[in-house]
Short mmCIF file of C-alpha atoms in Angstrom, two decimals:
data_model
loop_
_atom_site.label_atom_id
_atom_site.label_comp_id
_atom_site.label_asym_id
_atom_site.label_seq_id
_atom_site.Cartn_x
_atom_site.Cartn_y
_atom_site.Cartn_z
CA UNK A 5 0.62 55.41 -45.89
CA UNK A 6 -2.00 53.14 -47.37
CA UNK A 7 -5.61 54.35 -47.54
CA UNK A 8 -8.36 51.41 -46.13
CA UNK A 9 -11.82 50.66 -46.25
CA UNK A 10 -14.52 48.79 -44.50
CA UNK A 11 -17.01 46.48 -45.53
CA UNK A 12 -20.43 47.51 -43.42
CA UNK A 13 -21.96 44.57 -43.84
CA UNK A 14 -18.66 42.68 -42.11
CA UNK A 15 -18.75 44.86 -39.59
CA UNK A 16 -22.33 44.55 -38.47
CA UNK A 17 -20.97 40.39 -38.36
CA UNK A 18 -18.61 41.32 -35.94
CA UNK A 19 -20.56 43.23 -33.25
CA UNK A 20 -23.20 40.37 -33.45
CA UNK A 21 -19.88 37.57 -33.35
CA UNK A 22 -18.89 39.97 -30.18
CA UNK A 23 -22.64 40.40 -28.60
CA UNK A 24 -23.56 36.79 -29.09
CA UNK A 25 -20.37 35.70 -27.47
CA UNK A 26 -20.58 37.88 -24.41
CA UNK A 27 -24.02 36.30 -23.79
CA UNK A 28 -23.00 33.22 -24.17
CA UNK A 29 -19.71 33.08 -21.89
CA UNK A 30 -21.38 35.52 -19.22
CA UNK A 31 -24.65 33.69 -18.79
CA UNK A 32 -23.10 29.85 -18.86
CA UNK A 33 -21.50 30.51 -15.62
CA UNK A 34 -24.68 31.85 -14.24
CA UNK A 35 -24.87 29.61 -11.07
CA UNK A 36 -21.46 28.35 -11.31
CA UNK A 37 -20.77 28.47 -7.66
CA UNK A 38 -23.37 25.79 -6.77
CA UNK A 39 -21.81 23.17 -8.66
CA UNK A 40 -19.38 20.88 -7.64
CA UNK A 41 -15.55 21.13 -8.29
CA UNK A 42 -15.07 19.00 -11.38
CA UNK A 43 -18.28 20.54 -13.54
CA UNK A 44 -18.01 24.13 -12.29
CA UNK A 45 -14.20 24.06 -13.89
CA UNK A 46 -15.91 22.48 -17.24
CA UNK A 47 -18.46 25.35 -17.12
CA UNK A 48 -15.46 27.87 -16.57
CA UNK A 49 -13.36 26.61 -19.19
CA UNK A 50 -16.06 26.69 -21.36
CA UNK A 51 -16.92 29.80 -21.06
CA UNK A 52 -13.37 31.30 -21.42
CA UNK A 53 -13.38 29.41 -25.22
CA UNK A 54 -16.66 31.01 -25.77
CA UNK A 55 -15.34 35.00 -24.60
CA UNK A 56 -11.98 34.59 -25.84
CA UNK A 57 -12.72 32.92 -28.99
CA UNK A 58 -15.76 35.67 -29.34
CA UNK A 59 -12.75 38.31 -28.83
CA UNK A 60 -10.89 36.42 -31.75
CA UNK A 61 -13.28 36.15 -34.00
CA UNK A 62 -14.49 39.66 -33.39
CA UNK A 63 -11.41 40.81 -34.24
CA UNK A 64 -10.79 38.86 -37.33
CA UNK A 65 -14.19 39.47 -38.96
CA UNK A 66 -13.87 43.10 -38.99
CA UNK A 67 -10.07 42.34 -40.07
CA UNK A 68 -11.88 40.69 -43.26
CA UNK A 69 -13.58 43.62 -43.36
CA UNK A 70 -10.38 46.01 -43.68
CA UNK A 71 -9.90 47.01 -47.67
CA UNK A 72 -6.36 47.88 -48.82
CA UNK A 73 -5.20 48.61 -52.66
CA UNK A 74 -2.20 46.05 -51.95
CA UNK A 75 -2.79 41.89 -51.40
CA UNK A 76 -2.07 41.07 -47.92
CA UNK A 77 -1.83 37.72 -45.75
CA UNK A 78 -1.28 36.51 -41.90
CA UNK A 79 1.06 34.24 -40.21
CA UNK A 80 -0.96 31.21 -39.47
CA UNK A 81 1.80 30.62 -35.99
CA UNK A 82 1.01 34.62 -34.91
CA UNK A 83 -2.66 34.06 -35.50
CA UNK A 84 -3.32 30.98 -33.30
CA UNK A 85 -0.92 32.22 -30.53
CA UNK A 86 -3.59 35.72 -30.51
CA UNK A 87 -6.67 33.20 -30.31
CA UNK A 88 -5.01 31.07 -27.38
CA UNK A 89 -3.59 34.49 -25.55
CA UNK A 90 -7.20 35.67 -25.35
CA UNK A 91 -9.30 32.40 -23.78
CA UNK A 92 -6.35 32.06 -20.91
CA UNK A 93 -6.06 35.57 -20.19
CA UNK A 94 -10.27 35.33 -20.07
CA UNK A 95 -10.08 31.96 -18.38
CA UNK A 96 -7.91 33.54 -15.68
CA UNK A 97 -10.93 36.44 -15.28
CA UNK A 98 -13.62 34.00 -14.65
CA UNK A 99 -11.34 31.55 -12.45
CA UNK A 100 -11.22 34.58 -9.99
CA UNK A 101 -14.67 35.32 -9.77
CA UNK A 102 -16.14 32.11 -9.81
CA UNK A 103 -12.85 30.21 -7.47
CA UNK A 104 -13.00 31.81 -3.76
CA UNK A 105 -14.81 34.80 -2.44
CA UNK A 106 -16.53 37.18 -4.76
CA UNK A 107 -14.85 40.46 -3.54
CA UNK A 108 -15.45 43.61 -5.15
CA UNK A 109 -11.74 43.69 -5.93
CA UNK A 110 -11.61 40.22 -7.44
CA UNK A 111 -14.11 41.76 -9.46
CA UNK A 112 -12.72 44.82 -10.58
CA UNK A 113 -9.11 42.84 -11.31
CA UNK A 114 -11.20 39.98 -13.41
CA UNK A 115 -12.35 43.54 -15.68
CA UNK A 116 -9.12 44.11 -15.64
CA UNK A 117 -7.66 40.38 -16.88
CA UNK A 118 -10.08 40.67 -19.64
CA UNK A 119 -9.58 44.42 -20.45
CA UNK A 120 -5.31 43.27 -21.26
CA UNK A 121 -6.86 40.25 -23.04
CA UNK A 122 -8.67 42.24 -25.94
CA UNK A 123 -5.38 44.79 -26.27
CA UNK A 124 -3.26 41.59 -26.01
CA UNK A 125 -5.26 39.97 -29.08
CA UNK A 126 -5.73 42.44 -31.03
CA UNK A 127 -2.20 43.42 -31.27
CA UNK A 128 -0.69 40.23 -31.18
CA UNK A 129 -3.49 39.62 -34.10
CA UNK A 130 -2.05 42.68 -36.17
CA UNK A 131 1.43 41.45 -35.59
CA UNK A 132 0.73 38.85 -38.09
CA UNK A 133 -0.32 40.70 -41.22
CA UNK A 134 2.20 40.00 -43.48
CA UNK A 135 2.91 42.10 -46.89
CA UNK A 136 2.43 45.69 -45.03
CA UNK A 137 3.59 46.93 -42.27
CA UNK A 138 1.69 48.37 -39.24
CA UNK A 139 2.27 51.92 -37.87
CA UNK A 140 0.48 52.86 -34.65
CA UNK A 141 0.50 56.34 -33.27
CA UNK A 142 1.05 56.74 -29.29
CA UNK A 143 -2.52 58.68 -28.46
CA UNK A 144 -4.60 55.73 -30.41
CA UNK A 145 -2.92 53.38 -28.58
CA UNK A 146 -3.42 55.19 -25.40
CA UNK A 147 -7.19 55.29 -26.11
CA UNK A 148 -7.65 51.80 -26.78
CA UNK A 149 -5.91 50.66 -22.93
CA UNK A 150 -8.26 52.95 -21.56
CA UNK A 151 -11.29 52.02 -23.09
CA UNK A 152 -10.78 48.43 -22.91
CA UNK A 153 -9.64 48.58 -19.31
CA UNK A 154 -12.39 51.09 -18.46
CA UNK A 155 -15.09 49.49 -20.08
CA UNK A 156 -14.67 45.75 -19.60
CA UNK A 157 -14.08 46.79 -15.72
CA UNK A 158 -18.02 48.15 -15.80
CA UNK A 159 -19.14 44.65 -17.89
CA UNK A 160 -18.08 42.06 -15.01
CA UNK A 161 -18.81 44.80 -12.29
CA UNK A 162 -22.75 44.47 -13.81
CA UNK A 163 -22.32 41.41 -14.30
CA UNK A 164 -20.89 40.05 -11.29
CA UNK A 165 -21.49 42.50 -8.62
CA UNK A 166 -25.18 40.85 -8.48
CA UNK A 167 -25.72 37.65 -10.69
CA UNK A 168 -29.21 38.96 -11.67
CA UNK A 169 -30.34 37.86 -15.55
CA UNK A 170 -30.60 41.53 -16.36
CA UNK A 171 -27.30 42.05 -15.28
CA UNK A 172 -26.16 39.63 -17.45
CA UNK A 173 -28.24 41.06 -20.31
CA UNK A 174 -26.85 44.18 -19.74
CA UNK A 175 -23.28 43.42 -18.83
CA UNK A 176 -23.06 41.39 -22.21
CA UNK A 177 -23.80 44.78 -24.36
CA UNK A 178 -21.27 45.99 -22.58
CA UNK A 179 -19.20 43.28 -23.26
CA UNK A 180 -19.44 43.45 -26.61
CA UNK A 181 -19.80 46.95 -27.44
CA UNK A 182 -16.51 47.14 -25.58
CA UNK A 183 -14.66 44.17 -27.88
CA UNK A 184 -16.28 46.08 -31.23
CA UNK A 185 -15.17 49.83 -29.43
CA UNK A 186 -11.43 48.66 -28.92
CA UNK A 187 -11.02 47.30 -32.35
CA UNK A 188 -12.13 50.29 -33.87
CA UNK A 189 -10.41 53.37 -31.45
CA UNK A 190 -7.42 50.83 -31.82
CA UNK A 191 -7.75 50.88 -35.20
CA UNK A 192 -8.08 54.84 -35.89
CA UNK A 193 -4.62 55.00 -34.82
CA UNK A 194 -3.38 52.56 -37.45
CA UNK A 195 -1.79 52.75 -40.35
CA UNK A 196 -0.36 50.62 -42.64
CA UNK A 197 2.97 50.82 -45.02
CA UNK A 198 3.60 48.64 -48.22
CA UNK A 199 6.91 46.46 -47.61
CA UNK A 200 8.52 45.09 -50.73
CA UNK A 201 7.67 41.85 -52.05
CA UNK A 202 10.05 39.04 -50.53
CA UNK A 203 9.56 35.06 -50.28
CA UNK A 204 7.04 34.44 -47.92
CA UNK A 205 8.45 31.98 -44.71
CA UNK A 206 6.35 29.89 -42.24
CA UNK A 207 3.12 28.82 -42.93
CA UNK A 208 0.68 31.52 -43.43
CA UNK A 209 -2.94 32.35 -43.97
CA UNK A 210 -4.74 34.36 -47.30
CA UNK A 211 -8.32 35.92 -46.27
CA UNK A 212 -9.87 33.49 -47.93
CA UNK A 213 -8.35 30.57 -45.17
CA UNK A 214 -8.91 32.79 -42.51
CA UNK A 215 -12.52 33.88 -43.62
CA UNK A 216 -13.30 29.70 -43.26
CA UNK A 217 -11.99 29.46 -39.90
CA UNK A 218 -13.55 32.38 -38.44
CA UNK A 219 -17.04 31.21 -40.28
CA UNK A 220 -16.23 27.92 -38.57
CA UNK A 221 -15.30 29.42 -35.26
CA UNK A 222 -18.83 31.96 -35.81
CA UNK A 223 -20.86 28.93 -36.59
CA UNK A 224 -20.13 27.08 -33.32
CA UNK A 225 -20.38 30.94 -31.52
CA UNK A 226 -23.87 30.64 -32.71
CA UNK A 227 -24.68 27.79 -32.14
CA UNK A 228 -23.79 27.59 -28.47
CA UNK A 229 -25.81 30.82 -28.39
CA UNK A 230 -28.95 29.73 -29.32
CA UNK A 231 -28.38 26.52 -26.71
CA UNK A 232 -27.61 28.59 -24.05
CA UNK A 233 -30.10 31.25 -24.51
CA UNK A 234 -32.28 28.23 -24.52
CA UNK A 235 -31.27 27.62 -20.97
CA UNK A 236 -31.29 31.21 -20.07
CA UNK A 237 -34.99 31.82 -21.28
CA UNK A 238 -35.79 28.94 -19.00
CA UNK A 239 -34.14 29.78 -16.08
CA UNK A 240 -35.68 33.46 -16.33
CA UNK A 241 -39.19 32.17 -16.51
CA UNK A 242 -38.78 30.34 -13.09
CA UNK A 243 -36.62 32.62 -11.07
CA UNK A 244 -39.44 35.29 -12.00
CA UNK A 245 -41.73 34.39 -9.35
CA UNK A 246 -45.35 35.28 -8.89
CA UNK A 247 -45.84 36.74 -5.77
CA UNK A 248 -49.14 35.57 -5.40
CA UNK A 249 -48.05 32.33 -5.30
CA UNK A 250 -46.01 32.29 -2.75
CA UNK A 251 -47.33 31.08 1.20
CA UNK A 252 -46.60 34.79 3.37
CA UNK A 253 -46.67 33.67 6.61
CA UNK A 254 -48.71 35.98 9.62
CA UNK A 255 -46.52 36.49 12.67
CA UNK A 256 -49.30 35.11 14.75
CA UNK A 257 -48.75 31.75 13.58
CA UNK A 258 -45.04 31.70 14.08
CA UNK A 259 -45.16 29.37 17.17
CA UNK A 260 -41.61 27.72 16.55
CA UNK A 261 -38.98 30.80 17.80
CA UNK A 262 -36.54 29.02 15.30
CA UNK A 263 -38.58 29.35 12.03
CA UNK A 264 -37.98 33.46 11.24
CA UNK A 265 -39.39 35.41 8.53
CA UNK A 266 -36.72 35.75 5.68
CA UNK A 267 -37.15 38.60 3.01
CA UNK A 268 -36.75 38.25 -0.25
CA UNK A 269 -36.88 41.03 -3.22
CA UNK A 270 -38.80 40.69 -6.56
CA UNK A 271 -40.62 43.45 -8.92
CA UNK A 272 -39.67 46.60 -6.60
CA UNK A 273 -41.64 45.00 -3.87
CA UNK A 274 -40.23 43.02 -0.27
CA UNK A 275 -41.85 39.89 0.75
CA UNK A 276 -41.28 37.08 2.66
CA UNK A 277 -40.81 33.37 3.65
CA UNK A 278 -40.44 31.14 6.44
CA UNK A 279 -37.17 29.97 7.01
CA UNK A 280 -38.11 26.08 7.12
CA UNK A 281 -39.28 26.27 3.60
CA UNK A 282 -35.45 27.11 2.41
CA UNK A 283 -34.32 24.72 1.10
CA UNK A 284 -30.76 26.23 1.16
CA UNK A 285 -29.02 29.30 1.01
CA UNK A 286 -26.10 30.22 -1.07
CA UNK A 287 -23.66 33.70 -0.87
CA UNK A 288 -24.04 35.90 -3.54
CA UNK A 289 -21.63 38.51 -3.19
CA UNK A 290 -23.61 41.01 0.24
CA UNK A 291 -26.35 39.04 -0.64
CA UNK A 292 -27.95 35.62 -0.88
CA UNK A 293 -30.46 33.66 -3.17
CA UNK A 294 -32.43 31.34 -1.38
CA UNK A 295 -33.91 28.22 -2.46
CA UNK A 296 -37.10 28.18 -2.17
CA UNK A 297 -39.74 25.52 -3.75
CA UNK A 298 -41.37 28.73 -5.70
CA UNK A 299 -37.82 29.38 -7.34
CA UNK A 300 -34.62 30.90 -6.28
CA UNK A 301 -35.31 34.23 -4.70
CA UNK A 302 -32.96 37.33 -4.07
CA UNK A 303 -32.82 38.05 -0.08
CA UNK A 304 -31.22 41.77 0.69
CA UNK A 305 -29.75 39.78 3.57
CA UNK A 306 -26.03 39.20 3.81
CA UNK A 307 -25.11 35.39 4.69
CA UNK A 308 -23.39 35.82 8.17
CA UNK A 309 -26.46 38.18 8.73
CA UNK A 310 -28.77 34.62 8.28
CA UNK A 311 -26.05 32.54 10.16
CA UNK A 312 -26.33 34.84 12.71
CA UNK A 313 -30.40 34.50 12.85
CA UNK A 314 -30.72 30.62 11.86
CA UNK A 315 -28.20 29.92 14.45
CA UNK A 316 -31.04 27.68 16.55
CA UNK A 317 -32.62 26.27 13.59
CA UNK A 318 -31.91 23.19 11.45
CA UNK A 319 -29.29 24.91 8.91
CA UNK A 320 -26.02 24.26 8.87
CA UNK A 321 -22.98 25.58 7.36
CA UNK A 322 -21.83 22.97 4.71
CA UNK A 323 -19.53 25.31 2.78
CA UNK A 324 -18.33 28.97 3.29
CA UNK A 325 -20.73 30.14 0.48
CA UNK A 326 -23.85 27.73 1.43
CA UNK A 327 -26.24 27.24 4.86
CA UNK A 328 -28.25 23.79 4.63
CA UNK A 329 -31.10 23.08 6.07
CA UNK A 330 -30.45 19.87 6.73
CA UNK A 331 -34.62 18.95 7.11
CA UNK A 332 -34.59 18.97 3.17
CA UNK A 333 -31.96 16.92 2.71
CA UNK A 334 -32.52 13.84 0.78
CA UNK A 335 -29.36 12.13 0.27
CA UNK A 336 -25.77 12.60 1.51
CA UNK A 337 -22.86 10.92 -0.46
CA UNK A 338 -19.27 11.00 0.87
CA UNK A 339 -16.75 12.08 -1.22
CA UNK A 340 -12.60 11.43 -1.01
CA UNK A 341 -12.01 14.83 1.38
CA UNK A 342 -15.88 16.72 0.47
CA UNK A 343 -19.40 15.41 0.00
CA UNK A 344 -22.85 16.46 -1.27
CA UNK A 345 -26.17 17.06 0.23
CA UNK A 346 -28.95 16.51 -1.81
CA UNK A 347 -32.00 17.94 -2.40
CA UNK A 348 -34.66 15.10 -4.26
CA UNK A 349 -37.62 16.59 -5.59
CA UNK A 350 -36.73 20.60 -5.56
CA UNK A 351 -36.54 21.49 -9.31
CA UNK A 352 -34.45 24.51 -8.50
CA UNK A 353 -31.58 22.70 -6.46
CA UNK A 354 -30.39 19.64 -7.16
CA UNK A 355 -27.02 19.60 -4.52
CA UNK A 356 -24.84 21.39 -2.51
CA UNK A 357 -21.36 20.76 -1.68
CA UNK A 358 -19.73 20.45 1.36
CA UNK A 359 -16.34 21.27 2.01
CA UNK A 360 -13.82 19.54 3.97
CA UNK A 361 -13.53 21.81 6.71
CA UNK A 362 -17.55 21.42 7.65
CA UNK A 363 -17.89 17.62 6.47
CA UNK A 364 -17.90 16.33 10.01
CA UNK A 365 -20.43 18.86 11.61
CA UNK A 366 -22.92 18.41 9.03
CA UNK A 367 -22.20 14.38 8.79
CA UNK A 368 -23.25 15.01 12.38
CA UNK A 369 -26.37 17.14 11.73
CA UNK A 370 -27.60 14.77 9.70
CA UNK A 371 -27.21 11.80 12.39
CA UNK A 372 -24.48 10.00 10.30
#
């Protein structure tokens, strides 16, 4: 067996390559299930590049960061297939949780998907080092399916059970605590065995190729990182709402039966709107977010609870995920088998879809 070494300074890269990706492909979808068709499956795809490419070039950093006493190399075929077998297996996670009902089992299968995607990158990854061969023992490999499953499980369960920005925050430490942990139990129960020297076939990759392309693939991490954290700073400043700000409504002055007090959570404290300043109000697993001209506020309230209670007001189910009041509407466009409502002038909803199924009632709500 061949002794190894790390490089600390690698492997510090690597948790950061691992954190900074989890933020990114965890927060870009972040209000995913307001957009239409078409972008929402740009956002997706996205995002499974950024997570599975993050698990990639996790992986290989710290692999640059493994020291033997004998020259090794990778197969350039092996190594691309491991990149490509980790965004699809991600990309399937995120099209379940962000395509059809949020369930709690959709989530707990999307940990899952992603869980098999790390094991299935990493060792299709080591599968390609060339020169030396790789010896695994049955209780590290045992370790590593349970941690990954366990742990990336508990990342999209914070992270999608309620689509708050701390969950996020916190579900992408998980994240990537969990791609840096898996590596690393994985690699405990690893060794390695010198193979004699024979002519090399294929094309294949020194660490000196592979340290460019994962720089390259880090750079563009990074990058997309500090764009979307960008975003993500915004967005926090205006869901966090100032309660103070907001008009709270005395039941004395609710003359119209239809307009009903909706709460809404924010800083440990309840408070409330009326119902015909919503804008809209979108699904969010048991809950909703409404949107409000102050922002888009959490309501504890479960959307066929606020069907039930809007039921004589001017909202209207566009969508199984979305009620529209249809007295902020702006705009309507038709669409092949769908449309849009639109919502000029609200700077925290620009449209809503509207789905096939409930095009004609709300064509009809709207006097079309």
């Amino acid at each position: 067996m061949l002794e190894h070494g790390h490089n600390y300074y690698l492997l510090l890269a690597a948790l950061a390559v691992a954190l900074m990706s989890g933020f990114t492909g965890l927060s870009l979808t972040q209000g995913a299930s307001a957009m239409g068709i078409a972008r929402r499956k740009l956002v997706v795809s996205m995002s499974a590049i950024a997570l599975g490419g993050g698990i990639w070039s996790m992986h290989f950093v710290a692999m640059l960061a493994m020291t033997l006493p004998v020259p090794f190399h990778y197969n350039a075929l092996v190594t691309m297939v491991s990149a490509l077998v980790a965004i699809l297996i991600t990309g399937t996670a995120l099209l379940l949780v962000h395509f059809g009902e949020r369930t709690t089992q959709r989530i707990k299968l999307a940990g899952l998907c992603v869980g098999c995607g790390i094991l299935a990158m990493h060792y299709v990854g080591m599968s390609g080092i060339q020169d030396v061969k790789t010896v695994y023992s049955t209780a590290g490999v045992v370790m590593a399916i349970i941690a990954s499953l366990g742990l990336c499980m508990t990342s999209f369960w914070i992270s999608y059970g309620r689509r708050g920005s701390r969950n996020i925050l916190l579900g992408t430490v998980v994240f990537g605590t969990t791609v840096f942990a898996v590596h690393f139990i994985a690699m405990m129960g690893t060794d390695f065995v010198p193979l004699e020297a024979g002519p090399s076939t294929g094309l294949w990759l020194s660490n000196e190729a592979l340290a460019f392309g994962v720089t390259l693939t880090s750079f563009v991490i990074s990058g997309a990182f500090l764009l979307v954290g960008v975003t993500f700073a915004t967005r926090l400043c205006d869901v966090e709402v100032d309660p103070t700000q907001l008009e709270i409504p005395r039941p004395a002055l609710a003359v119209n039966p239809a307009v009903i007090r909706i709460p809404h959570e924010s800083n440990g404290q309840t408070h409330f709107v009326q119902s015909d300043t919503v804008a809209a109000i979108q699904a969010e697993g048991r809950y909703t977010n409404l949107y409000h001209h102050s922002g888009r506020l959490f309501c504890p309230w479960s959307i066929t609870e606020l069907e039930r209670k809007l039921e004589k007001s001017s909202f209207v189910k566009g969508h199984r995920s979305y009620l529209v009041n249809t007295d902020h509407v702006t705009s309507f466009e038709r669409k092949k088998d769908n449309g849009l409502c639109f919502f000029e002038g609200n700077a925290h909803l620009d449209h809503v879809p509207v789905s096939r199924s409930y095009i004609k009632h709300m064509r009809e709500s709207l006097g079309l």
